[in-house]
Amino acid sequence: VGVASDDASSIVAAASVRQAGGDQMFVPVVFWGLWVSQPSGGWKWICEELINANRYRKWALSTDGMFYTTDTEGLTQSSDNGCTWMPATGLISTLHTTDVEVDPVDGATAYASTGDGGTVTDDGFIIQASNAVFVTHDHGANWTPLAGLAAQSMRLFDTVRPAPSSGQILYATSNMQMPPYDIAIHKSIDAGADFSTTVLTYQLAGVLPHALEILAVDPRNSDVVWARATAEVPEGADSVTRHALIRSSDGGQTWSELYTLDAVVGSSGETLGIDDVGFDVANGRTYVATRTGLLSAADDGSATVPTLAATGRLQQTQCADIHNGGLYVCSSQFPPDDAAVALSTDQGATFNSVLNYVDTIGPVDCPATTPVGQLCPSYW
């Protein structure tokens, strides 16, 4: 497989995932599919052609092994370790999904948000889609809109995040399709039966953002939420797309700005800027992956706003994953980073490569009777 020749292969489509915090790491890559770490220390690959058509898909993996990934229309799921991918059925199958997350406690439960712009008729009339945050309690067999957000169905839902420390606290963000975008943060303390809604008043360089995406909820404190705000900021006669990393310590009611960065569109078509947040609970540190490198701060999960600073030598980062005392960061296999995935054992001061795509062993081991087992070897 010619992954080493295309710069798009250095771009991670979403944050890496693990099953119930286990040792195996799954890394999604734009244009190429899913990389899967092996017990031997090597990596194998699932071809993207058999997953779905959305190259910028987001991923989630339940505590008992059910895969979910967003699509331009609907949601795609796998119950056999990624060997067979099937579309979800019901109303969600007709809508553009924007995010998917699994419940931290119940392996059968997952959440997905939709932000479908509706259908434009021949005469230019827009038929509004009925958007929602959906929930499944049966590993994706059925997806049902959460009743607590039923009155918000004309809004576009951007993200959904259950708090890692609780099976009951759930956050979602939404906005209107046209300006003013009227961004809202929705919080539930009863697993989505009811929500409180707060309108975002934060401004980025004097401009109200047009999108707000929750990047993480602190596992130590479910009131501490990290999010990425995006705005078109005037600059001379033109404007720039700017990301702001903002943090709330009161469940999304008020926000503090920690960092801003102009976003760029990479060769893959993916917009890169501020892309992931990871928590090293044991050492009281938080890491932020950005297109210009890794940021780090001492952070105890309290209301105190941490101060971020650049750390390590990596020039490009897209995910931050802390596991067994190590800091894993998605980077670039090309110079100067020379690491598709890098590992630090000294809290981000130095890194060593643990994955370059050219060292991939081959496709994952799937039964020949499955789609991935049948066709991925031929794509390889």
Coordinates of C-alpha atoms in Angstrom, one line a residue:
V1 CA 0.0 0.0 0.0
G2 CA 1.4 3.4 -1.0
V3 CA 0.8 5.3 2.2
A4 CA 4.3 6.8 2.4
S5 CA 3.9 8.8 -0.8
D6 CA 0.8 10.9 0.0
D7 CA 0.9 13.7 2.6
A8 CA -2.8 13.1 3.3
S9 CA -1.8 9.9 5.0
S10 CA -0.3 11.9 7.8
I11 CA -3.6 13.3 8.8
V12 CA -5.6 11.6 11.5
A13 CA -9.4 11.9 10.9
A14 CA -10.3 11.8 14.5
A15 CA -8.9 11.2 17.9
S16 CA -7.5 7.7 18.5
V17 CA -9.6 5.3 20.4
R18 CA -9.2 2.3 22.8
Q19 CA -11.6 -0.3 24.1
A20 CA -12.2 0.4 27.8
G21 CA -8.8 1.9 28.2
G22 CA -7.1 -1.2 26.9
D23 CA -3.6 -1.7 25.4
Q24 CA -4.8 -1.8 21.8
M25 CA -4.8 1.5 20.0
F26 CA -6.9 2.3 16.9
V27 CA -5.8 5.3 14.8
P28 CA -8.0 6.6 11.9
V29 CA -6.3 8.1 9.0
V30 CA -7.8 10.3 6.2
F31 CA -7.8 8.5 2.8
W32 CA -6.5 5.2 4.2
G33 CA -8.6 3.7 6.9
L34 CA -7.9 2.5 10.4
W35 CA -4.6 1.4 11.9
V36 CA -4.7 -1.2 14.7
S37 CA -1.8 -1.8 17.1
Q38 CA -0.8 -5.5 17.6
P39 CA 0.3 -7.3 20.8
S40 CA 3.6 -8.0 19.0
G41 CA 4.3 -4.3 18.8
G42 CA 3.5 -4.0 15.1
W43 CA 0.5 -2.4 13.3
K44 CA -2.2 -3.7 10.9
W45 CA -4.7 -1.9 8.8
I46 CA -8.4 -1.9 7.9
C47 CA -9.1 -0.4 4.4
E48 CA -11.4 2.6 4.4
E49 CA -13.3 1.5 1.3
L50 CA -15.3 -1.1 3.3
I51 CA -16.2 1.3 6.2
N52 CA -18.1 4.2 4.6
A53 CA -17.7 7.1 2.2
N54 CA -17.0 9.7 4.8
R55 CA -13.2 10.3 4.9
Y56 CA -13.6 12.7 7.8
R57 CA -15.6 10.3 9.9
K58 CA -15.4 10.3 13.7
W59 CA -15.0 7.1 15.7
A60 CA -16.1 5.5 18.9
L61 CA -15.5 2.1 20.5
S62 CA -17.6 0.7 23.3
T63 CA -16.3 -1.0 26.4
D64 CA -17.4 -4.3 25.0
G65 CA -16.0 -3.9 21.4
M66 CA -18.8 -2.3 19.3
F67 CA -17.4 0.1 16.7
Y68 CA -19.3 3.2 15.6
T69 CA -18.3 5.8 12.9
T70 CA -20.1 8.8 11.5
D71 CA -21.1 9.1 7.9
T72 CA -22.3 11.9 5.5
E73 CA -25.7 10.1 5.8
G74 CA -26.3 7.8 8.7
L75 CA -24.0 5.9 10.9
T76 CA -21.8 2.8 10.3
Q77 CA -21.2 0.1 12.8
S78 CA -19.2 -3.1 13.3
S79 CA -19.7 -5.8 15.9
D80 CA -16.9 -8.2 14.8
N81 CA -13.7 -6.2 15.4
G82 CA -14.0 -4.2 12.2
C83 CA -14.3 -7.1 9.8
T84 CA -17.9 -6.2 8.7
W85 CA -19.4 -2.7 8.6
M86 CA -23.1 -2.2 8.4
P87 CA -25.2 1.0 8.3
A88 CA -27.5 1.8 11.2
T89 CA -31.2 1.7 10.4
G90 CA -34.2 4.0 11.2
L91 CA -34.4 7.8 11.2
I92 CA -30.7 8.3 11.9
S93 CA -29.8 6.6 8.6
T94 CA -31.3 9.5 6.7
L95 CA -29.3 12.3 8.5
H96 CA -25.8 13.6 8.4
T97 CA -24.1 12.5 11.6
T98 CA -21.6 14.9 13.2
D99 CA -20.3 13.0 16.3
V100 CA -20.6 9.7 18.1
E101 CA -19.5 8.7 21.6
V102 CA -20.0 5.6 23.7
D103 CA -21.2 5.5 27.3
P104 CA -18.3 5.2 29.8
V105 CA -20.2 2.6 31.9
D106 CA -22.7 0.6 29.7
G107 CA -21.2 -1.1 26.6
A108 CA -24.6 -1.3 25.0
T109 CA -25.2 2.4 25.1
A110 CA -23.8 5.0 22.7
Y111 CA -24.8 8.5 21.5
A112 CA -24.7 10.2 18.1
S113 CA -25.5 13.8 17.1
T114 CA -26.9 14.9 13.7
G115 CA -26.4 18.2 11.9
D116 CA -28.3 17.7 8.7
G117 CA -28.9 20.9 6.6
G118 CA -32.1 19.5 5.1
T119 CA -33.2 19.1 1.5
V120 CA -33.3 21.9 -1.1
T121 CA -36.2 21.6 -3.5
D122 CA -36.0 22.5 -7.2
D123 CA -37.5 26.0 -6.5
G124 CA -35.0 26.6 -3.7
F125 CA -37.2 25.9 -0.7
I126 CA -35.4 24.1 2.2
I127 CA -37.2 21.2 3.8
Q128 CA -35.8 21.2 7.3
A129 CA -34.3 18.0 8.7
S130 CA -35.4 16.7 12.1
N131 CA -32.0 16.7 13.9
A132 CA -31.4 15.2 17.3
V133 CA -29.0 13.6 19.7
F134 CA -29.7 9.9 19.3
V135 CA -29.1 7.1 21.8
T136 CA -28.9 3.3 21.4
H137 CA -29.1 0.9 24.3
D138 CA -28.7 -2.2 22.2
H139 CA -25.4 -1.9 20.5
G140 CA -26.8 0.1 17.5
A141 CA -29.7 -2.1 16.7
N142 CA -32.1 0.8 17.4
W143 CA -31.3 4.5 17.6
T144 CA -33.9 6.9 19.3
P145 CA -33.8 10.7 19.6
L146 CA -33.3 11.9 23.1
A147 CA -36.6 13.3 24.4
G148 CA -34.9 16.1 26.3
L149 CA -33.8 17.8 23.1
A150 CA -37.0 17.2 21.0
A151 CA -37.8 20.9 21.0
Q152 CA -34.4 21.7 19.4
S153 CA -34.9 19.6 16.3
M154 CA -34.4 22.5 13.9
R155 CA -30.9 23.1 15.2
L156 CA -27.7 21.5 14.0
F157 CA -26.0 19.4 16.7
D158 CA -22.2 19.5 16.5
T159 CA -21.0 17.3 19.3
V160 CA -22.1 15.0 22.1
R161 CA -20.0 14.0 25.1
P162 CA -20.9 11.8 28.1
A163 CA -18.8 12.6 31.2
P164 CA -16.2 9.9 31.7
S165 CA -16.8 9.9 35.5
S166 CA -20.5 9.3 35.2
G167 CA -23.1 7.3 33.2
Q168 CA -25.7 10.1 33.7
I169 CA -24.0 13.4 32.8
L170 CA -24.2 14.3 29.1
Y171 CA -23.2 17.4 27.1
A172 CA -24.1 18.4 23.6
T173 CA -23.6 21.6 21.5
S174 CA -25.8 23.0 18.7
N175 CA -26.2 26.0 16.5
M176 CA -28.6 27.4 14.0
Q177 CA -28.0 26.9 10.3
M178 CA -27.8 30.6 9.4
P179 CA -26.4 33.6 11.2
P180 CA -26.8 34.6 13.9
Y181 CA -25.8 31.0 14.8
D182 CA -27.0 31.2 18.4
I183 CA -24.6 28.5 19.7
A184 CA -26.0 26.6 22.7
I185 CA -24.5 24.1 25.2
H186 CA -26.9 21.5 26.4
K187 CA -26.3 19.6 29.7
S188 CA -28.2 16.6 31.1
I189 CA -27.7 15.0 34.5
D190 CA -30.2 12.2 33.9
A191 CA -28.7 10.5 30.8
G192 CA -30.6 12.7 28.3
A193 CA -34.1 12.6 29.7
D194 CA -33.9 16.3 30.5
F195 CA -31.5 19.1 29.4
S196 CA -30.6 22.6 30.6
T197 CA -29.5 24.9 27.8
T198 CA -27.0 27.8 28.0
V199 CA -26.4 30.2 25.1
L200 CA -22.7 30.9 24.4
T201 CA -21.8 34.5 24.9
Y202 CA -18.0 34.1 24.5
Q203 CA -16.6 36.1 21.5
L204 CA -13.4 35.2 19.6
A205 CA -11.5 38.3 18.7
G206 CA -14.8 40.2 19.0
V207 CA -16.7 37.8 16.8
L208 CA -19.4 35.3 17.9
P209 CA -18.3 31.8 16.8
H210 CA -20.3 29.9 14.3
A211 CA -19.4 26.5 15.7
L212 CA -18.6 25.0 19.1
E213 CA -17.3 21.5 19.5
I214 CA -16.7 19.8 22.8
L215 CA -13.2 18.2 22.8
A216 CA -13.2 16.6 26.2
V217 CA -14.9 16.4 29.6
D218 CA -12.3 16.1 32.5
P219 CA -12.5 12.6 34.0
R220 CA -11.8 14.1 37.4
N221 CA -14.6 16.7 37.4
S222 CA -17.6 16.5 35.1
D223 CA -18.2 20.3 35.4
V224 CA -14.9 20.9 33.6
V225 CA -15.4 21.0 29.8
W226 CA -12.9 21.7 27.1
A227 CA -14.2 22.9 23.7
R228 CA -13.0 24.4 20.4
A229 CA -14.8 27.5 19.2
T230 CA -14.5 28.5 15.5
A231 CA -15.1 31.9 14.0
E232 CA -14.4 33.8 10.8
V233 CA -12.3 36.7 12.1
P234 CA -11.8 39.9 9.9
E235 CA -8.2 40.5 8.9
G236 CA -7.7 43.4 6.6
A237 CA -9.9 43.1 3.6
D238 CA -10.4 39.4 4.1
S239 CA -11.0 37.0 7.1
V240 CA -9.3 34.0 8.6
T241 CA -10.8 30.9 10.2
R242 CA -9.6 30.9 13.8
H243 CA -9.9 28.3 16.5
A244 CA -10.0 29.1 20.2
L245 CA -9.5 26.6 23.0
I246 CA -12.0 27.5 25.7
R247 CA -12.6 25.8 29.1
S248 CA -15.6 25.9 31.4
S249 CA -15.4 24.9 35.1
D250 CA -19.2 25.3 35.7
G251 CA -20.7 22.8 33.3
G252 CA -20.7 25.1 30.3
Q253 CA -22.3 28.2 31.8
T254 CA -19.2 30.4 31.5
W255 CA -15.9 30.0 29.6
S256 CA -12.3 31.0 29.7
E257 CA -10.1 31.4 26.6
L258 CA -6.8 29.5 26.9
Y259 CA -5.3 29.5 23.4
T260 CA -6.1 30.7 19.8
L261 CA -4.7 29.5 16.5
D262 CA -5.5 30.2 12.9
A263 CA -6.8 27.0 11.2
V264 CA -5.5 25.7 7.8
V265 CA -6.8 23.3 5.3
G266 CA -4.4 20.4 4.8
S267 CA -3.7 18.5 1.6
S268 CA -6.3 16.0 2.8
G269 CA -9.0 18.6 2.9
E270 CA -9.2 18.4 6.6
T271 CA -9.3 21.7 8.6
L272 CA -6.4 21.6 11.1
G273 CA -5.9 23.8 14.1
I274 CA -6.7 22.9 17.7
D275 CA -7.6 19.2 17.5
D276 CA -7.6 17.2 20.7
V277 CA -7.3 17.3 24.5
G278 CA -5.9 14.5 26.7
F279 CA -5.6 14.2 30.5
D280 CA -2.7 12.6 32.4
V281 CA -4.5 12.2 35.7
A282 CA -1.7 10.5 37.5
N283 CA 0.7 13.4 36.9
G284 CA -1.8 16.2 37.0
R285 CA -1.2 17.4 33.4
T286 CA -3.4 18.2 30.4
Y287 CA -2.1 18.0 26.8
V288 CA -3.5 19.8 23.7
A289 CA -2.8 18.6 20.2
T290 CA -2.5 21.4 17.6
R291 CA -1.3 21.8 14.0
T292 CA 1.9 23.5 15.2
G293 CA 2.8 21.1 18.0
L294 CA 1.9 19.9 21.5
L295 CA 0.8 22.1 24.4
S296 CA 0.9 21.1 28.0
A297 CA -0.1 22.5 31.4
A298 CA -0.2 21.5 35.0
D299 CA -3.9 20.9 35.7
D300 CA -5.6 19.3 38.7
G301 CA -9.1 19.4 37.2
S302 CA -10.3 22.2 39.5
A303 CA -11.8 25.6 38.6
T304 CA -8.3 27.1 38.3
V305 CA -7.6 27.9 34.7
P306 CA -4.3 26.2 33.6
T307 CA -1.6 27.9 31.6
L308 CA -0.6 26.1 28.4
A309 CA 2.9 26.1 27.0
A310 CA 4.6 24.3 24.1
T311 CA 6.3 21.1 24.9
G312 CA 8.5 18.6 23.0
R313 CA 9.9 18.8 19.5
L314 CA 6.9 17.7 17.4
Q315 CA 5.9 20.2 14.7
Q316 CA 2.5 18.7 14.1
T317 CA 0.1 16.9 16.4
Q318 CA -3.5 15.8 16.0
C319 CA -4.3 13.5 19.0
A320 CA -3.1 13.0 22.5
D321 CA -3.7 9.7 24.3
I322 CA -2.3 8.9 27.8
H323 CA -2.0 5.2 28.6
N324 CA 0.0 3.2 31.2
G325 CA 2.2 6.2 32.0
G326 CA 3.0 6.9 28.3
L327 CA 1.9 9.9 26.2
Y328 CA 0.9 8.8 22.7
V329 CA 0.6 11.6 20.1
C330 CA -0.5 11.4 16.5
S331 CA 2.0 13.4 14.4
S332 CA 3.5 13.1 10.9
Q333 CA 5.6 10.4 9.5
F334 CA 7.5 12.9 7.4
P335 CA 10.4 15.1 8.5
P336 CA 11.0 16.7 10.9
D337 CA 8.7 14.6 13.1
D338 CA 9.2 11.2 11.5
A339 CA 6.4 9.6 13.5
A340 CA 2.8 8.9 12.5
V341 CA 2.3 8.0 16.2
A342 CA 5.0 9.1 18.7
L343 CA 5.4 8.0 22.3
S344 CA 6.8 10.0 25.2
T345 CA 7.7 8.5 28.6
D346 CA 8.9 11.8 30.1
Q347 CA 5.6 13.8 30.0
G348 CA 6.2 15.2 26.5
A349 CA 9.8 16.3 26.7
T350 CA 11.0 13.8 24.2
F351 CA 9.3 11.4 21.7
N352 CA 10.1 8.2 19.8
S353 CA 8.2 6.9 16.8
V354 CA 5.9 3.8 17.4
L355 CA 4.2 3.9 14.0
N356 CA 5.3 4.9 10.5
Y357 CA 2.9 3.7 7.8
V358 CA 5.6 2.0 5.7
D359 CA 6.2 -0.4 8.6
T360 CA 2.6 -1.7 8.6
I361 CA 2.5 -5.5 8.6
G362 CA -0.6 -5.7 6.4
P363 CA -4.4 -6.0 6.7
V364 CA -6.0 -7.1 9.9
D365 CA -6.7 -10.8 10.3
C366 CA -10.4 -11.2 9.4
P367 CA -12.2 -14.4 8.3
A368 CA -12.2 -14.8 4.5
T369 CA -16.0 -14.8 4.7
T370 CA -16.1 -11.2 5.9
P371 CA -15.9 -8.1 3.6
V372 CA -12.7 -6.9 5.1
G373 CA -11.2 -10.4 5.0
Q374 CA -12.2 -10.8 1.3
L375 CA -11.2 -7.4 -0.1
C376 CA -8.7 -5.5 2.0
P377 CA -5.8 -7.8 1.1
S378 CA -6.4 -6.9 -2.6
Y379 CA -6.3 -3.2 -1.8
W380 CA -3.1 -3.8 0.1

